[in-house]
Amino acid sequence: MIKNAVIYFAAALAVLAMKIFYRTVDCGALLWILAPTTWWVQLLSGIPFEWLAHVGYVSHEYQFVIAASCSGVRFLMIAFVMLVCSFTHQMDSWGKKLSWLGFCAVFSYIATVLVNGIRITLSIYLPIMLGKDVLPMWLTAERLHTMIGTVIYFSMLIGIYWLVWSVCRPADTCAGTKDGNIREAAGRTKRFAAPVFWYFVMVLGIPFLGRLYRNDWAGFWPYALLVSGICILLVLMFMLLGSVVRSIRGTKPSTHRC
């Protein structure tokens, strides 16, 4: 337990340091993530970008800027802290726990670049494909941008957790039995609980505390309502999809006994 607490504390310090760093620097200090992200966007979209100091990577043709706010650092922090806090307890030695901490940092960085590149590419092309005439009056460009980011980030966070969980979960010798089915159902719930918890803590919970301290609520509640609604719909969609897949695959008989 003490070993886990030390790892969790180190992860919390790393996230805090990253958050402070992110809030106090310009895009020039974020080239370590902006440069590979822009390269990935160019590969996906075929759109060339030009680096402008203190501005970011600019596409003059599409009038789009990949600036510090587009770096995806917040997603990196969410993915990192989620993986550390969700799976460290499964490691049985200091060496494995420290190795896992390092792996989570590297994996979260790579995942952030890949996911953020997809998000930015969609943010460029989707408004063009939909057009102003198709969008309802309430769906402003800012809200559409928020919707795209929430759908991509939240979906991918769930996907990352499921991927790691499927690799790290212990073998269930009771699969196919009543107890095994109960544990499997609980596991499916947990696979949603961790991404939902950490996404809401980092995206809405911490900003809520900051606004409470400053007594500044301008634009927060419509944003929180939009993000929450999208996340709820995505969870319901994934649960429905999972039920359909399980019903198609059926339950295989098992010879294991508990």
Short mmCIF file of C-alpha atoms in Angstrom, two decimals:
data_model
loop_
_atom_site.label_atom_id
_atom_site.label_comp_id
_atom_site.label_asym_id
_atom_site.label_seq_id
_atom_site.Cartn_x
_atom_site.Cartn_y
_atom_site.Cartn_z
CA MET A 1 0.00 0.00 0.00
CA ILE A 2 2.83 2.40 0.85
CA LYS A 3 4.52 1.57 -2.45
CA ASN A 4 1.34 2.43 -4.33
CA ALA A 5 0.90 5.68 -2.38
CA VAL A 6 4.42 6.77 -3.32
CA ILE A 7 3.74 6.08 -7.01
CA TYR A 8 0.40 7.90 -6.87
CA PHE A 9 2.04 10.87 -5.17
CA ALA A 10 4.78 10.97 -7.82
CA ALA A 11 2.13 10.86 -10.56
CA ALA A 12 0.16 13.67 -8.89
CA LEU A 13 3.29 15.82 -8.63
CA ALA A 14 4.09 15.18 -12.29
CA VAL A 15 0.58 16.22 -13.34
CA LEU A 16 0.69 19.32 -11.14
CA ALA A 17 4.08 20.32 -12.54
CA MET A 18 2.85 19.76 -16.10
CA LYS A 19 -0.29 21.81 -15.44
CA ILE A 20 1.72 24.74 -14.03
CA PHE A 21 4.21 24.49 -16.88
CA TYR A 22 1.43 24.39 -19.47
CA ARG A 23 -0.27 27.49 -18.07
CA THR A 24 2.89 29.61 -17.96
CA VAL A 25 4.59 28.94 -21.32
CA ASP A 26 3.90 29.79 -24.93
CA CYS A 27 3.82 27.48 -27.93
CA GLY A 28 7.61 27.65 -28.33
CA ALA A 29 8.08 25.67 -25.11
CA LEU A 30 5.57 23.06 -26.31
CA LEU A 31 7.35 22.06 -29.49
CA TRP A 32 8.05 18.65 -27.95
CA ILE A 33 4.37 17.85 -28.47
CA LEU A 34 3.23 20.41 -31.05
CA ALA A 35 5.85 19.41 -33.65
CA PRO A 36 5.00 15.67 -33.82
CA THR A 37 1.29 16.46 -33.60
CA THR A 38 1.52 18.85 -36.54
CA TRP A 39 3.54 16.29 -38.52
CA TRP A 40 0.79 13.74 -37.88
CA VAL A 41 -1.93 16.25 -38.89
CA GLN A 42 -0.09 17.01 -42.12
CA LEU A 43 0.15 13.29 -42.84
CA LEU A 44 -3.55 12.74 -42.19
CA SER A 45 -4.90 15.85 -43.88
CA GLY A 46 -2.35 16.65 -46.58
CA ILE A 47 -2.40 20.28 -45.38
CA PRO A 48 0.99 22.02 -45.03
CA PHE A 49 1.63 24.08 -41.91
CA GLU A 50 4.18 26.81 -41.31
CA TRP A 51 5.78 27.51 -37.94
CA LEU A 52 5.40 31.08 -36.67
CA ALA A 53 7.16 31.98 -33.43
CA HIS A 54 4.81 32.86 -30.54
CA VAL A 55 1.82 31.83 -32.69
CA GLY A 56 2.14 28.14 -33.55
CA TYR A 57 1.81 26.10 -36.72
CA VAL A 58 -0.31 27.98 -39.25
CA SER A 59 -2.21 26.90 -42.35
CA HIS A 60 -2.83 30.07 -44.33
CA GLU A 61 -5.01 28.23 -46.83
CA TYR A 62 -7.44 26.95 -44.21
CA GLN A 63 -6.87 29.81 -41.72
CA PHE A 64 -6.19 27.31 -38.97
CA VAL A 65 -3.63 27.57 -36.18
CA ILE A 66 -2.24 24.68 -34.11
CA ALA A 67 -1.38 26.73 -31.04
CA ALA A 68 -0.56 25.94 -27.42
CA SER A 69 -4.24 25.37 -26.65
CA CYS A 70 -4.27 22.63 -29.31
CA SER A 71 -1.35 20.70 -27.83
CA GLY A 72 -3.47 18.04 -26.10
CA VAL A 73 -1.51 18.34 -22.85
CA ARG A 74 -4.68 17.99 -20.78
CA PHE A 75 -5.52 14.69 -22.49
CA LEU A 76 -1.96 13.54 -21.84
CA MET A 77 -2.38 14.29 -18.12
CA ILE A 78 -5.76 12.53 -17.96
CA ALA A 79 -4.49 9.40 -19.71
CA PHE A 80 -1.35 9.33 -17.56
CA VAL A 81 -3.04 9.68 -14.17
CA MET A 82 -5.82 7.25 -15.17
CA LEU A 83 -3.38 4.50 -16.16
CA VAL A 84 -1.15 5.01 -13.13
CA CYS A 85 -3.99 4.99 -10.60
CA SER A 86 -5.90 2.15 -12.26
CA PHE A 87 -3.17 -0.46 -12.73
CA THR A 88 -0.23 0.25 -10.40
CA HIS A 89 -1.73 -1.95 -7.67
CA GLN A 90 -1.37 -4.97 -9.95
CA MET A 91 2.43 -4.66 -9.96
CA ASP A 92 4.08 -6.77 -7.25
CA SER A 93 7.49 -5.05 -6.92
CA TRP A 94 9.11 -1.62 -6.78
CA GLY A 95 10.83 -2.23 -10.09
CA LYS A 96 7.58 -3.07 -11.87
CA LYS A 97 5.75 -0.12 -10.32
CA LEU A 98 8.47 2.33 -11.37
CA SER A 99 8.65 0.76 -14.83
CA TRP A 100 4.88 1.09 -15.11
CA LEU A 101 5.11 4.75 -14.14
CA GLY A 102 7.62 5.36 -16.93
CA PHE A 103 5.59 3.31 -19.41
CA CYS A 104 2.44 5.32 -18.62
CA ALA A 105 4.30 8.57 -19.34
CA VAL A 106 5.63 7.35 -22.71
CA PHE A 107 2.41 5.61 -23.72
CA SER A 108 0.27 8.64 -22.80
CA TYR A 109 2.54 10.91 -24.84
CA ILE A 110 2.35 8.73 -27.95
CA ALA A 111 -1.40 8.24 -27.56
CA THR A 112 -1.91 12.00 -27.15
CA VAL A 113 -0.06 12.78 -30.37
CA LEU A 114 -2.07 10.20 -32.33
CA VAL A 115 -5.45 11.09 -30.83
CA ASN A 116 -4.92 14.85 -30.98
CA GLY A 117 -3.86 14.65 -34.62
CA ILE A 118 -7.15 12.94 -35.44
CA ARG A 119 -9.08 15.54 -33.46
CA ILE A 120 -7.38 18.47 -35.19
CA THR A 121 -7.90 16.95 -38.64
CA LEU A 122 -11.61 16.51 -37.95
CA SER A 123 -11.77 20.05 -36.54
CA ILE A 124 -10.46 21.34 -39.86
CA TYR A 125 -12.55 19.29 -42.27
CA LEU A 126 -15.83 18.60 -40.44
CA PRO A 127 -17.04 22.23 -40.33
CA ILE A 128 -16.22 22.53 -44.03
CA MET A 129 -18.06 19.31 -44.88
CA LEU A 130 -21.13 20.25 -42.86
CA GLY A 131 -21.29 23.85 -43.99
CA LYS A 132 -22.97 26.75 -42.22
CA ASP A 133 -26.39 26.02 -43.77
CA VAL A 134 -26.53 22.49 -42.32
CA LEU A 135 -25.68 23.42 -38.72
CA PRO A 136 -28.53 24.51 -36.40
CA MET A 137 -28.47 28.03 -35.02
CA TRP A 138 -27.45 26.96 -31.50
CA LEU A 139 -24.43 24.99 -32.78
CA THR A 140 -21.81 27.71 -33.01
CA ALA A 141 -18.28 27.09 -34.25
CA GLU A 142 -17.04 27.06 -30.65
CA ARG A 143 -19.63 24.49 -29.57
CA LEU A 144 -18.89 22.30 -32.59
CA HIS A 145 -15.20 22.45 -31.68
CA THR A 146 -16.04 21.42 -28.12
CA MET A 147 -18.22 18.55 -29.35
CA ILE A 148 -15.51 17.22 -31.65
CA GLY A 149 -12.91 17.39 -28.92
CA THR A 150 -15.16 15.74 -26.33
CA VAL A 151 -16.21 12.89 -28.62
CA ILE A 152 -12.66 12.12 -29.73
CA TYR A 153 -10.91 12.54 -26.39
CA PHE A 154 -13.52 10.76 -24.27
CA SER A 155 -13.97 7.88 -26.72
CA MET A 156 -10.24 7.37 -27.05
CA LEU A 157 -9.76 7.54 -23.28
CA ILE A 158 -12.25 4.69 -22.91
CA GLY A 159 -10.47 2.83 -25.72
CA ILE A 160 -7.08 3.27 -24.05
CA TYR A 161 -8.38 1.98 -20.74
CA TRP A 162 -10.05 -1.02 -22.38
CA LEU A 163 -6.90 -1.82 -24.33
CA VAL A 164 -4.65 -1.75 -21.25
CA TRP A 165 -7.24 -3.58 -19.15
CA SER A 166 -7.51 -6.38 -21.70
CA VAL A 167 -3.73 -6.86 -21.53
CA CYS A 168 -3.30 -6.46 -17.76
CA ARG A 169 -6.37 -8.29 -16.44
CA PRO A 170 -5.70 -11.60 -14.70
CA ALA A 171 -7.02 -14.80 -16.23
CA ASP A 172 -10.47 -15.68 -14.89
CA THR A 173 -10.67 -19.41 -14.18
CA CYS A 174 -14.37 -19.03 -13.36
CA ALA A 175 -15.33 -17.76 -16.82
CA GLY A 176 -18.73 -19.03 -17.89
CA THR A 177 -19.95 -19.69 -14.35
CA LYS A 178 -22.37 -17.57 -12.33
CA ASP A 179 -19.58 -16.00 -10.26
CA GLY A 180 -17.49 -15.46 -13.37
CA ASN A 181 -20.38 -13.72 -15.13
CA ILE A 182 -20.91 -11.45 -12.12
CA ARG A 183 -17.22 -10.52 -12.09
CA GLU A 184 -17.30 -9.94 -15.83
CA ALA A 185 -20.28 -7.59 -15.48
CA ALA A 186 -18.49 -5.74 -12.67
CA GLY A 187 -15.39 -5.51 -14.86
CA ARG A 188 -17.40 -3.97 -17.69
CA THR A 189 -18.77 -1.34 -15.30
CA LYS A 190 -15.29 -0.58 -14.00
CA ARG A 191 -13.99 -0.15 -17.54
CA PHE A 192 -16.35 2.81 -17.86
CA ALA A 193 -15.96 4.09 -14.29
CA ALA A 194 -12.24 4.88 -14.44
CA PRO A 195 -12.26 6.88 -17.72
CA VAL A 196 -15.47 8.68 -16.73
CA PHE A 197 -14.12 9.57 -13.29
CA TRP A 198 -10.77 10.92 -14.45
CA TYR A 199 -12.19 12.74 -17.47
CA PHE A 200 -14.77 14.57 -15.36
CA VAL A 201 -12.27 15.34 -12.59
CA MET A 202 -9.75 16.90 -14.98
CA VAL A 203 -12.13 18.53 -17.48
CA LEU A 204 -14.90 19.77 -15.19
CA GLY A 205 -13.98 19.12 -11.54
CA ILE A 206 -10.72 21.06 -11.28
CA PRO A 207 -11.97 23.95 -13.47
CA PHE A 208 -15.08 24.08 -11.25
CA LEU A 209 -12.91 24.58 -8.15
CA GLY A 210 -10.90 27.25 -9.93
CA ARG A 211 -14.01 29.15 -10.96
CA LEU A 212 -15.46 28.75 -7.47
CA TYR A 213 -12.33 30.35 -6.04
CA ARG A 214 -12.47 33.22 -8.56
CA ASN A 215 -16.28 33.41 -8.52
CA ASP A 216 -16.23 33.41 -12.32
CA TRP A 217 -18.95 31.30 -13.95
CA ALA A 218 -19.07 32.93 -17.37
CA GLY A 219 -19.74 30.22 -19.96
CA PHE A 220 -18.99 27.34 -17.57
CA TRP A 221 -22.44 25.83 -17.10
CA PRO A 222 -23.37 25.62 -20.82
CA TYR A 223 -19.93 24.07 -21.45
CA ALA A 224 -20.33 21.60 -18.56
CA LEU A 225 -23.82 20.64 -19.72
CA LEU A 226 -22.65 20.06 -23.30
CA VAL A 227 -19.63 17.97 -22.25
CA SER A 228 -21.66 15.94 -19.73
CA GLY A 229 -24.41 15.25 -22.25
CA ILE A 230 -21.96 14.04 -24.88
CA CYS A 231 -20.16 11.78 -22.40
CA ILE A 232 -23.41 10.24 -21.17
CA LEU A 233 -24.54 9.55 -24.73
CA LEU A 234 -21.19 7.97 -25.59
CA VAL A 235 -21.27 5.69 -22.53
CA LEU A 236 -24.82 4.57 -23.38
CA MET A 237 -23.78 3.98 -26.98
CA PHE A 238 -20.75 1.89 -25.97
CA MET A 239 -22.84 -0.11 -23.50
CA LEU A 240 -25.46 -0.80 -26.16
CA LEU A 241 -22.79 -1.74 -28.68
CA GLY A 242 -21.19 -4.08 -26.14
CA SER A 243 -24.54 -5.76 -25.45
CA VAL A 244 -25.13 -6.28 -29.17
CA VAL A 245 -21.65 -7.77 -29.64
CA ARG A 246 -22.08 -10.11 -26.67
CA SER A 247 -25.50 -11.25 -27.90
CA ILE A 248 -24.08 -11.97 -31.36
CA ARG A 249 -21.10 -13.88 -30.00
CA GLY A 250 -23.21 -15.75 -27.45
CA THR A 251 -22.02 -17.43 -24.26
CA LYS A 252 -19.60 -20.27 -24.79
CA PRO A 253 -19.86 -23.25 -22.44
CA SER A 254 -17.01 -23.56 -19.99
CA THR A 255 -15.56 -26.59 -18.23
CA HIS A 256 -13.90 -24.54 -15.50
CA ARG A 257 -15.13 -24.82 -11.93
CA CYS A 258 -14.83 -22.33 -9.09
#
